[in-house]
PDB file of C-alpha atoms in Angstrom:
ATOM      1  CA  UNK A1198     -17.129   6.320  -3.783  1.00 67.00           C
ATOM      2  CA  UNK A1199     -15.006   5.597  -6.904  1.00 78.00           C
ATOM      3  CA  UNK A1200     -17.789   3.488  -8.590  1.00 88.00           C
ATOM      4  CA  UNK A1201     -20.168   6.464  -8.607  1.00 92.00           C
ATOM      5  CA  UNK A1202     -18.618   8.301 -11.408  1.00 90.00           C
ATOM      6  CA  UNK A1203     -18.766   5.408 -13.964  1.00 91.00           C
ATOM      7  CA  UNK A1204     -22.321   4.525 -12.811  1.00 93.00           C
ATOM      8  CA  UNK A1205     -23.318   8.251 -13.347  1.00 93.00           C
ATOM      9  CA  UNK A1206     -21.709   8.199 -16.761  1.00 93.00           C
ATOM     10  CA  UNK A1207     -23.677   5.089 -17.734  1.00 93.00           C
ATOM     11  CA  UNK A1208     -26.815   6.455 -16.405  1.00 95.00           C
ATOM     12  CA  UNK A1209     -26.286   9.678 -18.496  1.00 94.00           C
ATOM     13  CA  UNK A1210     -25.798   7.663 -21.644  1.00 94.00           C
ATOM     14  CA  UNK A1211     -28.881   5.549 -20.921  1.00 95.00           C
ATOM     15  CA  UNK A1212     -30.969   8.602 -20.220  1.00 95.00           C
ATOM     16  CA  UNK A1213     -29.648  10.295 -23.379  1.00 94.00           C
ATOM     17  CA  UNK A1214     -30.538   7.174 -25.436  1.00 94.00           C
ATOM     18  CA  UNK A1215     -34.073   7.152 -23.812  1.00 95.00           C
ATOM     19  CA  UNK A1216     -34.648  10.795 -24.637  1.00 94.00           C
ATOM     20  CA  UNK A1217     -33.019  11.330 -28.002  1.00 94.00           C
ATOM     21  CA  UNK A1218     -31.840   7.970 -29.271  1.00 94.00           C
ATOM     22  CA  UNK A1219     -28.431   7.600 -30.850  1.00 94.00           C
ATOM     23  CA  UNK A1220     -27.676  11.310 -31.413  1.00 95.00           C
ATOM     24  CA  UNK A1221     -28.245  11.769 -27.613  1.00 94.00           C
ATOM     25  CA  UNK A1222     -25.758   8.950 -26.991  1.00 95.00           C
ATOM     26  CA  UNK A1223     -23.185  10.559 -29.259  1.00 96.00           C
ATOM     27  CA  UNK A1224     -23.691  14.081 -27.659  1.00 96.00           C
ATOM     28  CA  UNK A1225     -23.368  12.637 -24.009  1.00 96.00           C
ATOM     29  CA  UNK A1226     -20.438  10.334 -24.883  1.00 96.00           C
ATOM     30  CA  UNK A1227     -18.722  13.180 -26.666  1.00 97.00           C
ATOM     31  CA  UNK A1228     -19.176  15.356 -23.643  1.00 96.00           C
ATOM     32  CA  UNK A1229     -17.810  12.558 -21.274  1.00 96.00           C
ATOM     33  CA  UNK A1230     -14.711  12.020 -23.514  1.00 96.00           C
ATOM     34  CA  UNK A1231     -14.048  15.795 -23.469  1.00 97.00           C
ATOM     35  CA  UNK A1232     -14.292  15.867 -19.668  1.00 95.00           C
ATOM     36  CA  UNK A1233     -11.899  12.947 -19.328  1.00 95.00           C
ATOM     37  CA  UNK A1234      -9.484  14.589 -21.872  1.00 97.00           C
ATOM     38  CA  UNK A1235      -9.482  17.871 -19.824  1.00 97.00           C
ATOM     39  CA  UNK A1236      -8.626  16.028 -16.601  1.00 95.00           C
ATOM     40  CA  UNK A1237      -5.790  13.994 -18.413  1.00 97.00           C
ATOM     41  CA  UNK A1238      -4.455  17.126 -19.791  1.00 98.00           C
ATOM     42  CA  UNK A1239      -4.372  18.887 -16.437  1.00 96.00           C
ATOM     43  CA  UNK A1240      -2.707  15.808 -14.847  1.00 96.00           C
ATOM     44  CA  UNK A1241      -0.015  15.821 -17.601  1.00 97.00           C
ATOM     45  CA  UNK A1242       0.571  19.443 -17.254  1.00 96.00           C
ATOM     46  CA  UNK A1243       1.163  19.080 -13.495  1.00 95.00           C
ATOM     47  CA  UNK A1244       3.416  16.228 -13.791  1.00 94.00           C
ATOM     48  CA  UNK A1245       5.421  17.754 -16.639  1.00 95.00           C
ATOM     49  CA  UNK A1246       5.846  20.934 -14.460  1.00 94.00           C
ATOM     50  CA  UNK A1247       6.900  18.788 -11.462  1.00 94.00           C
ATOM     51  CA  UNK A1248       9.359  16.832 -13.616  1.00 91.00           C
ATOM     52  CA  UNK A1249      11.401  20.004 -14.281  1.00 89.00           C
ATOM     53  CA  UNK A1250      12.113  20.648 -10.619  1.00 92.00           C
ATOM     54  CA  UNK A1251      14.186  18.572  -8.135  1.00 94.00           C
ATOM     55  CA  UNK A1252      12.379  16.047  -6.137  1.00 95.00           C
ATOM     56  CA  UNK A1253      11.136  17.224  -2.702  1.00 95.00           C
ATOM     57  CA  UNK A1254      11.899  20.979  -3.428  1.00 95.00           C
ATOM     58  CA  UNK A1255       9.660  23.840  -2.468  1.00 96.00           C
ATOM     59  CA  UNK A1256      10.409  27.611  -2.516  1.00 94.00           C
ATOM     60  CA  UNK A1257       9.241  28.141   0.955  1.00 95.00           C
ATOM     61  CA  UNK A1258       8.313  25.442   3.470  1.00 96.00           C
ATOM     62  CA  UNK A1259       6.680  27.999   5.790  1.00 95.00           C
ATOM     63  CA  UNK A1260       4.375  29.291   2.919  1.00 96.00           C
ATOM     64  CA  UNK A1261       3.577  25.586   2.088  1.00 96.00           C
ATOM     65  CA  UNK A1262       2.774  24.919   5.678  1.00 96.00           C
ATOM     66  CA  UNK A1263       0.360  27.890   5.905  1.00 96.00           C
ATOM     67  CA  UNK A1264      -1.499  27.154   2.644  1.00 97.00           C
ATOM     68  CA  UNK A1265      -2.061  23.446   3.098  1.00 97.00           C
ATOM     69  CA  UNK A1266      -5.500  22.184   4.022  1.00 97.00           C
ATOM     70  CA  UNK A1267      -6.673  18.830   5.297  1.00 97.00           C
ATOM     71  CA  UNK A1268      -8.309  16.741   2.592  1.00 96.00           C
ATOM     72  CA  UNK A1269      -6.216  18.010  -0.295  1.00 96.00           C
ATOM     73  CA  UNK A1270      -5.481  15.307  -2.796  1.00 96.00           C
ATOM     74  CA  UNK A1271      -1.824  14.440  -3.400  1.00 95.00           C
ATOM     75  CA  UNK A1272      -2.029  15.887  -7.004  1.00 95.00           C
ATOM     76  CA  UNK A1273      -3.140  19.305  -5.691  1.00 96.00           C
ATOM     77  CA  UNK A1274      -0.203  19.417  -3.278  1.00 97.00           C
ATOM     78  CA  UNK A1275       2.097  18.444  -6.162  1.00 96.00           C
ATOM     79  CA  UNK A1276       0.455  21.306  -8.427  1.00 96.00           C
ATOM     80  CA  UNK A1277       0.941  23.778  -5.406  1.00 96.00           C
ATOM     81  CA  UNK A1278       4.487  22.863  -4.946  1.00 96.00           C
ATOM     82  CA  UNK A1279       5.345  22.249  -8.584  1.00 95.00           C
ATOM     83  CA  UNK A1280       7.602  19.412  -7.440  1.00 95.00           C
ATOM     84  CA  UNK A1281       7.100  15.699  -6.537  1.00 95.00           C
ATOM     85  CA  UNK A1282       7.581  15.081  -2.792  1.00 94.00           C
ATOM     86  CA  UNK A1283      10.456  12.937  -1.393  1.00 96.00           C
ATOM     87  CA  UNK A1284       8.651   9.753  -0.458  1.00 96.00           C
ATOM     88  CA  UNK A1285       9.641   8.686   3.091  1.00 96.00           C
ATOM     89  CA  UNK A1286       7.140   5.770   3.421  1.00 95.00           C
ATOM     90  CA  UNK A1287       7.536   2.348   1.681  1.00 95.00           C
ATOM     91  CA  UNK A1288       5.863   2.224  -1.672  1.00 92.00           C
ATOM     92  CA  UNK A1289       2.254   1.165  -1.866  1.00 88.00           C
ATOM     93  CA  UNK A1290       1.768   1.295   1.822  1.00 92.00           C
ATOM     94  CA  UNK A1291      -0.673   3.539   3.764  1.00 93.00           C
ATOM     95  CA  UNK A1292      -0.261   6.142   5.001  1.00 94.00           C
ATOM     96  CA  UNK A1293       2.031   7.680   2.393  1.00 96.00           C
ATOM     97  CA  UNK A1294       4.522  10.189   3.747  1.00 97.00           C
ATOM     98  CA  UNK A1295       6.194  12.808   1.426  1.00 97.00           C
ATOM     99  CA  UNK A1296       8.570  15.668   2.313  1.00 98.00           C
ATOM    100  CA  UNK A1297       9.211  19.002   0.606  1.00 97.00           C
ATOM    101  CA  UNK A1298      12.333  20.891   1.678  1.00 97.00           C
ATOM    102  CA  UNK A1299      13.280  24.577   0.966  1.00 95.00           C
ATOM    103  CA  UNK A1300      16.698  26.107   0.396  1.00 95.00           C
ATOM    104  CA  UNK A1301      16.920  27.294   4.113  1.00 93.00           C
ATOM    105  CA  UNK A1302      16.718  23.722   5.411  1.00 94.00           C
ATOM    106  CA  UNK A1303      13.088  23.901   6.643  1.00 96.00           C
ATOM    107  CA  UNK A1304      10.762  21.141   5.455  1.00 97.00           C
ATOM    108  CA  UNK A1305       7.231  20.041   5.487  1.00 97.00           C
ATOM    109  CA  UNK A1306       6.328  16.372   6.053  1.00 97.00           C
ATOM    110  CA  UNK A1307       2.850  15.402   4.699  1.00 97.00           C
ATOM    111  CA  UNK A1308       0.900  12.382   5.518  1.00 97.00           C
ATOM    112  CA  UNK A1309      -1.765  11.087   2.919  1.00 97.00           C
ATOM    113  CA  UNK A1310      -4.268   8.322   3.527  1.00 96.00           C
ATOM    114  CA  UNK A1311      -6.216   7.208   0.358  1.00 92.00           C
ATOM    115  CA  UNK A1312      -4.534   9.943  -1.561  1.00 92.00           C
ATOM    116  CA  UNK A1313      -5.854  12.678   0.648  1.00 96.00           C
ATOM    117  CA  UNK A1314      -3.837  14.936   3.009  1.00 97.00           C
ATOM    118  CA  UNK A1315      -4.428  13.948   6.663  1.00 97.00           C
ATOM    119  CA  UNK A1316      -1.728  15.885   8.515  1.00 97.00           C
ATOM    120  CA  UNK A1317       1.451  17.714   8.100  1.00 97.00           C
ATOM    121  CA  UNK A1318       4.275  19.038  10.129  1.00 97.00           C
ATOM    122  CA  UNK A1319       6.749  21.920   9.713  1.00 97.00           C
ATOM    123  CA  UNK A1320      10.230  21.545  10.752  1.00 96.00           C
ATOM    124  CA  UNK A1321      12.618  24.588  10.939  1.00 95.00           C
ATOM    125  CA  UNK A1322      16.308  24.489  11.785  1.00 92.00           C
ATOM    126  CA  UNK A1323      17.361  26.111  14.985  1.00 87.00           C
ATOM    127  CA  UNK A1324      18.815  29.633  14.236  1.00 74.00           C
ATOM    128  CA  UNK A1325      22.353  29.879  15.533  1.00 64.00           C
ATOM    129  CA  UNK A1326      23.297  32.838  17.573  1.00 55.00           C
ATOM    130  CA  UNK A1327      25.803  35.035  15.620  1.00 56.00           C
ATOM    131  CA  UNK A1328      26.328  37.813  18.309  1.00 54.00           C
ATOM    132  CA  UNK A1329      24.908  40.396  15.892  1.00 55.00           C
ATOM    133  CA  UNK A1330      22.313  41.574  18.382  1.00 53.00           C
ATOM    134  CA  UNK A1331      22.579  44.883  20.380  1.00 57.00           C
ATOM    135  CA  UNK A1332      25.914  45.304  22.119  1.00 52.00           C
ATOM    136  CA  UNK A1333      25.892  45.074  25.882  1.00 51.00           C
ATOM    137  CA  UNK A1334      27.751  47.867  27.686  1.00 48.00           C
TER     138      UNK A1334
END
């Protein structure tokens, strides 16, 4: 699947040369470079935002759990949480497991295979009884 994008780019350049000669190649190559720069700029913006927050932090683990969808790429999850996840799995091994924790102690553990979200689990701490409920007569 990763090979399709470069092949499509080469095919576009070849088609542009066939139709409009070198001006067409310049136009298509310029468009491809602009597309690459847009994606690179978005990636750098996401990583810069994530670098300003603690690793594995999320404002609300419950909201993260509700919003996640299977198939999301890791970069989309990082953009959504605005934080790099705490890596729980060994580096460079599949599946990759990351955790995001909120200030209340709840956390979401996400599993990624091939850079895509496969499954996730929410863990919430057990609420301690404080005796603040209705008084018994």
